[in-house]
XYZ file of N, CA, C and O in Angstrom:
516
model
N -64.369 14.938 -75.735
C -65.714 15.373 -75.444
C -66.721 14.199 -75.227
O -67.558 14.222 -74.331
N -66.613 13.226 -76.125
C -67.488 12.060 -76.009
C -67.301 11.316 -74.726
O -68.254 10.858 -74.158
N -66.043 11.210 -74.240
C -65.774 10.476 -73.010
C -66.407 11.249 -71.840
O -66.900 10.578 -70.899
N -66.406 12.561 -71.876
C -67.003 13.359 -70.823
C -68.537 13.110 -70.813
O -69.170 12.911 -69.741
N -69.153 13.119 -71.987
C -70.644 12.838 -72.041
C -70.886 11.501 -71.494
O -71.867 11.284 -70.750
N -70.058 10.542 -71.885
C -70.324 9.151 -71.491
C -70.186 9.045 -69.900
O -70.897 8.357 -69.273
N -69.210 9.730 -69.375
C -69.015 9.689 -67.919
C -70.152 10.332 -67.206
O -70.706 9.800 -66.161
N -70.640 11.510 -67.693
C -71.809 12.159 -67.116
C -73.024 11.291 -67.147
O -73.821 11.122 -66.183
N -73.300 10.615 -68.279
C -74.456 9.720 -68.391
C -74.303 8.571 -67.403
O -75.323 8.096 -66.825
N -73.115 8.052 -67.304
C -72.887 6.915 -66.363
C -73.190 7.379 -64.916
O -73.856 6.597 -64.183
N -72.743 8.526 -64.538
C -73.010 9.035 -63.168
C -74.479 9.293 -62.964
O -74.985 9.064 -61.833
N -75.127 9.889 -63.939
C -76.537 10.162 -63.807
C -77.441 8.893 -63.751
O -78.437 8.946 -63.090
N -76.979 7.897 -64.418
C -77.775 6.651 -64.488
C -77.451 5.682 -63.385
O -78.160 4.700 -63.194
N -76.394 5.892 -62.689
C -76.003 5.029 -61.583
C -76.994 5.045 -60.470
O -77.441 6.139 -60.071
N -77.427 3.879 -60.014
C -78.345 3.812 -58.936
C -77.700 3.194 -57.727
O -77.095 2.134 -57.847
N -77.747 3.837 -56.589
C -77.119 3.186 -55.434
C -77.720 1.812 -55.159
O -78.911 1.586 -55.395
N -76.921 0.929 -54.560
C -77.373 -0.449 -54.420
C -78.586 -0.543 -53.512
O -79.484 -1.307 -53.705
N -78.666 0.374 -52.462
C -79.766 0.364 -51.524
C -81.134 0.831 -52.156
O -82.146 0.530 -51.689
N -81.012 1.526 -53.367
C -82.206 1.950 -53.993
C -82.681 1.075 -55.113
O -83.594 1.386 -55.828
N -81.993 0.024 -55.323
C -82.226 -0.846 -56.453
C -83.461 -1.639 -56.459
O -83.990 -2.007 -57.484
N -84.007 -1.946 -55.233
C -85.280 -2.669 -55.282
C -85.660 -3.190 -53.873
O -85.073 -2.723 -52.839
N -86.742 -3.938 -53.794
C -87.330 -4.350 -52.500
C -86.368 -5.168 -51.646
O -86.522 -5.346 -50.446
N -85.346 -5.816 -52.264
C -84.372 -6.581 -51.504
C -83.302 -5.717 -50.874
O -82.217 -6.195 -50.562
N -83.544 -4.481 -50.705
C -82.654 -3.436 -50.139
C -82.086 -3.887 -48.866
O -82.750 -4.271 -47.955
N -80.723 -3.834 -48.721
C -80.075 -4.214 -47.433
C -80.176 -3.110 -46.376
O -79.997 -3.411 -45.257
N -80.514 -1.883 -46.800
C -80.585 -0.773 -45.813
C -81.867 -0.979 -44.983
O -82.968 -1.128 -45.504
N -81.659 -0.929 -43.674
C -82.794 -0.964 -42.740
C -83.127 0.425 -42.254
O -82.196 1.278 -42.080
N -84.355 0.639 -41.983
C -84.774 2.004 -41.458
C -84.230 2.192 -40.052
O -84.026 1.251 -39.301
N -83.820 3.504 -39.745
C -83.391 3.819 -38.395
C -84.551 3.788 -37.425
O -84.388 3.525 -36.232
N -85.759 4.088 -37.972
C -86.913 4.181 -37.112
C -88.187 3.856 -37.929
O -88.226 4.267 -39.111
N -89.093 3.166 -37.338
C -90.416 2.930 -37.933
C -91.529 3.363 -36.987
O -91.455 3.012 -35.842
N -92.478 4.049 -37.510
C -93.632 4.511 -36.696
C -94.913 4.328 -37.456
O -94.915 4.349 -38.714
N -95.970 4.211 -36.676
C -97.324 4.050 -37.305
C -98.182 5.180 -36.719
O -98.098 5.483 -35.527
N -98.965 5.732 -37.626
C -99.841 6.921 -37.294
C -101.157 6.754 -37.914
O -101.340 6.018 -38.863
N -102.087 7.478 -37.408
C -103.413 7.614 -38.033
C -103.457 9.112 -38.433
O -103.361 9.987 -37.588
N -103.564 9.364 -39.745
C -103.642 10.791 -40.221
C -104.983 10.937 -40.925
O -105.235 10.239 -41.872
N -105.779 11.845 -40.389
C -107.129 12.017 -40.917
C -107.902 10.743 -40.913
O -108.715 10.422 -41.842
N -107.660 9.822 -39.957
C -108.327 8.602 -39.758
C -107.827 7.445 -40.607
O -108.213 6.322 -40.497
N -106.796 7.728 -41.484
C -106.210 6.665 -42.322
C -104.808 6.328 -41.835
O -104.039 7.199 -41.401
N -104.463 4.992 -41.892
C -103.113 4.625 -41.376
C -101.987 5.212 -42.277
O -102.138 5.309 -43.466
N -100.915 5.626 -41.548
C -99.718 6.124 -42.240
C -98.583 5.480 -41.577
O -98.445 5.310 -40.395
N -97.682 4.923 -42.418
C -96.437 4.363 -41.995
C -95.279 5.311 -42.336
O -95.252 5.895 -43.381
N -94.429 5.482 -41.344
C -93.270 6.390 -41.555
C -91.988 5.655 -41.187
O -91.820 5.048 -40.152
N -91.007 5.627 -42.144
C -89.727 4.956 -41.944
C -88.641 5.955 -42.258
O -88.675 6.565 -43.292
N -87.690 6.165 -41.269
C -86.636 7.078 -41.472
C -85.370 6.285 -41.806
O -85.059 5.286 -41.186
N -84.664 6.714 -42.928
C -83.417 6.086 -43.335
C -82.291 7.105 -43.234
O -82.467 8.293 -43.416
N -81.118 6.550 -42.992
C -79.883 7.475 -42.838
C -79.530 8.143 -44.161
O -79.156 9.318 -44.150
N -79.589 7.499 -45.258
C -79.220 8.034 -46.478
C -77.783 8.330 -46.612
O -76.987 7.932 -45.645
N -77.338 9.002 -47.637
C -75.920 9.345 -47.839
C -75.622 10.699 -47.243
O -76.475 11.603 -47.376
N -74.565 10.728 -46.507
C -74.190 12.069 -46.000
C -73.330 12.747 -47.042
O -72.152 12.413 -47.191
N -73.949 13.690 -47.744
C -73.219 14.354 -48.814
C -72.546 15.594 -48.438
O -71.867 16.278 -49.217
N -72.744 16.060 -47.171
C -72.110 17.246 -46.694
C -71.730 17.025 -45.255
O -72.361 17.592 -44.331
N -70.677 16.231 -44.996
C -70.379 15.925 -43.578
C -69.949 17.084 -42.720
O -69.946 17.050 -41.487
N -69.613 18.267 -43.342
C -69.210 19.435 -42.533
C -70.374 20.135 -41.859
O -70.123 20.992 -41.069
N -71.604 19.795 -42.290
C -72.753 20.486 -41.734
C -73.110 19.893 -40.421
O -73.195 18.683 -40.263
N -73.097 20.684 -39.435
C -73.191 20.260 -38.041
C -74.578 19.902 -37.508
O -74.732 19.387 -36.409
N -75.638 20.057 -38.332
C -77.006 19.817 -37.855
C -77.320 18.408 -37.928
O -77.888 17.876 -38.935
N -76.995 17.650 -36.897
C -77.366 16.211 -36.806
C -78.208 16.055 -35.629
O -77.803 15.792 -34.513
N -79.563 16.143 -35.799
C -80.538 16.016 -34.777
C -81.189 14.709 -34.833
O -81.471 14.160 -35.890
N -81.402 14.065 -33.730
C -82.107 12.811 -33.603
C -81.429 11.756 -34.454
O -82.045 10.846 -34.940
N -80.112 11.816 -34.627
C -79.356 10.831 -35.347
C -79.578 10.861 -36.897
O -79.212 9.865 -37.502
N -80.145 11.857 -37.392
C -80.345 11.929 -38.837
C -79.502 13.028 -39.479
O -79.826 14.222 -39.287
N -78.446 12.673 -40.178
C -77.574 13.709 -40.794
C -78.256 14.142 -42.106
O -79.163 13.601 -42.635
N -77.715 15.315 -42.611
C -78.153 15.703 -44.007
C -77.956 14.509 -44.941
O -76.978 13.759 -44.885
N -78.872 14.297 -45.793
C -78.900 13.141 -46.708
C -79.926 12.043 -46.266
O -80.327 11.183 -47.011
N -80.411 12.176 -44.970
C -81.405 11.247 -44.479
C -82.694 11.543 -45.204
O -82.916 12.588 -45.799
N -83.639 10.599 -45.122
C -84.945 10.738 -45.733
C -85.982 9.905 -45.055
O -85.604 9.006 -44.267
N -87.202 10.265 -45.214
C -88.317 9.532 -44.638
C -89.152 9.005 -45.782
O -89.295 9.628 -46.858
N -89.673 7.796 -45.646
C -90.616 7.202 -46.549
C -91.969 7.132 -45.856
O -92.002 6.562 -44.774
N -92.978 7.777 -46.418
C -94.301 7.772 -45.873
C -95.241 7.056 -46.849
O -95.171 7.234 -48.016
N -96.054 6.119 -46.240
C -97.045 5.393 -47.021
C -98.357 5.784 -46.407
O -98.681 5.421 -45.227
N -99.290 6.363 -47.265
C -100.558 6.859 -46.762
C -101.490 7.005 -48.031
O -101.194 7.468 -49.020
N -102.647 6.447 -47.805
C -103.730 6.479 -48.844
C -103.305 5.984 -50.135
O -103.635 6.547 -51.193
N -102.527 4.897 -50.192
C -102.070 4.363 -51.407
C -100.919 5.087 -52.091
O -100.556 4.799 -53.286
N -100.358 6.076 -51.460
C -99.265 6.911 -52.003
C -98.060 6.589 -51.149
O -98.086 6.481 -49.932
N -96.896 6.499 -51.854
C -95.613 6.306 -51.144
C -94.736 7.588 -51.448
O -94.533 7.893 -52.618
N -94.370 8.348 -50.407
C -93.597 9.526 -50.546
C -92.192 9.316 -49.964
O -92.088 8.770 -48.860
N -91.156 9.741 -50.683
C -89.838 9.720 -50.142
C -89.357 11.173 -50.045
O -89.240 11.905 -51.008
N -89.296 11.679 -48.812
C -89.014 13.075 -48.590
C -87.651 13.277 -47.982
O -87.292 12.664 -46.947
N -86.773 14.109 -48.585
C -85.442 14.349 -48.031
C -85.467 15.201 -46.820
O -86.387 16.064 -46.699
N -84.521 14.982 -45.932
C -84.435 15.791 -44.696
C -84.010 17.190 -45.043
O -83.110 17.373 -45.867
N -84.604 18.128 -44.427
C -84.194 19.505 -44.610
C -82.994 19.793 -43.763
O -82.596 19.012 -42.822
N -82.324 20.905 -43.888
C -81.195 21.254 -43.044
C -81.630 22.362 -42.101
O -80.787 23.156 -41.603
N -82.903 22.400 -41.790
C -83.383 23.381 -40.774
C -82.851 23.028 -39.442
O -82.685 21.873 -39.098
N -82.553 24.023 -38.644
C -82.112 23.821 -37.295
C -83.265 23.172 -36.449
O -84.407 23.276 -36.768
N -82.887 22.441 -35.439
C -83.849 21.868 -34.490
C -84.205 20.433 -34.909
O -83.463 19.715 -35.587
N -85.465 20.055 -34.559
C -85.877 18.726 -34.844
C -85.928 18.440 -36.322
O -86.151 19.309 -37.127
N -85.685 17.173 -36.776
C -85.672 16.832 -38.200
C -87.006 17.158 -38.823
O -88.056 16.890 -38.189
N -86.923 17.645 -40.010
C -88.109 17.878 -40.826
C -87.751 17.354 -42.277
O -86.621 17.369 -42.676
N -88.766 16.999 -42.990
C -88.576 16.444 -44.363
C -89.557 17.058 -45.341
O -90.708 17.299 -44.990
N -89.053 17.386 -46.522
C -89.967 18.031 -47.538
C -89.408 17.874 -48.901
O -88.202 17.735 -49.135
N -90.367 17.784 -49.916
C -89.937 17.826 -51.290
C -90.458 19.112 -51.948
O -90.529 19.247 -53.155
N -90.952 20.073 -51.157
C -91.474 21.300 -51.628
C -92.960 21.262 -51.717
O -93.657 22.284 -51.646
N -93.592 20.082 -51.883
C -94.993 19.974 -51.866
C -95.474 19.348 -50.494
O -96.409 19.833 -49.892
N -94.866 18.281 -50.126
C -95.225 17.573 -48.868
C -94.277 17.949 -47.750
O -93.050 18.152 -48.047
N -94.708 18.004 -46.483
C -93.890 18.296 -45.338
C -94.246 17.396 -44.212
O -95.349 17.120 -43.913
N -93.226 16.852 -43.586
C -93.345 15.952 -42.511
C -92.328 16.316 -41.415
O -91.181 16.510 -41.681
N -92.872 16.483 -40.182
C -91.960 16.846 -39.115
C -92.469 16.194 -37.737
O -93.543 16.679 -37.242
N -91.833 15.236 -37.234
C -92.252 14.627 -35.904
C -91.688 15.360 -34.722
O -91.081 14.837 -33.856
N -91.880 16.695 -34.739
C -91.455 17.576 -33.626
C -92.032 16.959 -32.347
O -91.373 16.709 -31.318
N -93.341 16.669 -32.413
C -94.004 15.939 -31.300
C -94.364 14.589 -31.919
O -95.232 14.449 -32.705
N -93.554 13.572 -31.468
C -93.755 12.245 -32.043
C -95.169 11.650 -31.838
O -95.597 10.737 -32.565
N -95.936 12.205 -30.887
C -97.299 11.691 -30.708
C -98.267 12.394 -31.731
O -99.320 11.810 -31.985
N -97.892 13.561 -32.172
C -98.772 14.329 -33.150
C -97.877 15.056 -34.149
O -97.678 16.268 -34.072
N -97.312 14.283 -35.119
C -96.389 14.961 -36.089
C -97.176 15.907 -36.985
O -98.351 15.869 -37.165
N -96.409 16.866 -37.558
C -96.848 17.837 -38.515
C -96.832 17.123 -39.892
O -95.792 16.681 -40.301
N -97.917 17.169 -40.574
C -98.064 16.663 -41.900
C -98.852 17.580 -42.736
O -100.035 17.897 -42.441
N -98.176 18.143 -43.776
C -98.834 19.135 -44.643
C -98.614 18.881 -46.102
O -97.646 18.276 -46.490
N -99.457 19.500 -46.910
C -99.322 19.510 -48.360
C -99.664 20.809 -48.968
O -100.637 21.404 -48.530
N -98.816 21.264 -49.815
C -99.022 22.537 -50.455
C -99.773 22.275 -51.833
O -99.195 21.624 -52.689
N -101.050 22.780 -51.901
C -101.837 22.616 -53.121
C -102.544 23.927 -53.298
O -103.728 24.003 -52.773
N -101.983 24.884 -53.897
C -102.555 26.238 -53.917
C -102.259 26.857 -52.587
O -101.356 27.648 -52.381
N -103.078 26.436 -51.516
C -102.785 26.820 -50.128
C -102.091 25.653 -49.438
O -101.585 24.694 -50.074
N -102.040 25.709 -48.145
C -101.535 24.618 -47.333
C -102.559 23.784 -46.733
O -103.398 24.361 -46.009
N -102.590 22.481 -46.945
C -103.487 21.573 -46.300
C -102.808 20.914 -45.191
O -101.655 20.342 -45.410
N -103.389 20.947 -44.007
C -102.794 20.347 -42.830
C -103.628 19.025 -42.487
O -104.806 19.087 -42.507
N -102.857 17.972 -42.174
C -103.553 16.699 -41.838
C -103.222 16.357 -40.370
O -102.086 16.356 -39.972
N -104.284 16.153 -39.623
C -104.096 15.798 -38.186
C -103.668 14.401 -38.073
O -104.176 13.500 -38.639
N -102.535 14.224 -37.289
C -102.005 12.900 -37.142
C -101.786 12.572 -35.672
O -101.465 13.502 -34.878
N -101.898 11.274 -35.332
C -101.628 10.788 -34.008
C -101.025 9.443 -34.067
O -101.248 8.651 -35.010
N -100.166 9.163 -33.114
C -99.506 7.816 -33.106
C -100.461 6.702 -33.024
O -101.450 6.764 -32.226
N -100.315 5.678 -33.798
C -101.120 4.462 -33.714
C -100.447 3.475 -32.795
O -99.250 3.616 -32.560
N -101.196 2.491 -32.331
C -100.645 1.557 -31.389
C -99.591 0.619 -31.999
O -98.596 0.351 -31.339
N -99.788 0.182 -33.196
C -98.801 -0.724 -33.859
C -98.898 -0.488 -35.361
O -99.889 -0.319 -35.898
N -97.699 -0.744 -36.038
C -97.625 -0.699 -37.442
C -97.825 -2.065 -38.023
O -97.817 -3.021 -37.322
N -97.926 -2.118 -39.363
C -98.098 -3.419 -40.027
C -96.894 -4.366 -39.890
O -96.987 -5.476 -40.168
N -95.767 -3.820 -39.518
C -94.562 -4.587 -39.349
C -94.441 -5.159 -37.958
O -93.524 -5.914 -37.725
N -95.359 -4.759 -37.081
C -95.282 -5.317 -35.663
C -95.487 -6.767 -35.665
O -96.273 -7.297 -36.360
N -94.893 -7.473 -34.761
C -95.018 -8.928 -34.552
C -96.297 -9.268 -33.770
O -96.695 -8.571 -32.933
């Protein structure tokens, strides 16, 4: 029984190499810059681990397990991709991001009700040369 507990703790505490820190070797599949409610927002999409390869919903090159990292107003959000049909969308249950229209993506937050943030593509992100 002790070996089982030890194994479970090892699995729970294991951190994938790409999540270990800023020197991460994983590169984003896509980077975009937006203005949301007048403030800059950076969006980076990562492939992530495909934990259910039998699921056929692979839209825009993002399989289940993909995630987006949003940086906005001093907050960094990592939102997992949903398995909704159609264009990719990302949510953690509170925040929602969906670039159905890449020029005006949907960005929402649930706080009691749903707050919607108006977003539009910016000309260049902070990573641009």
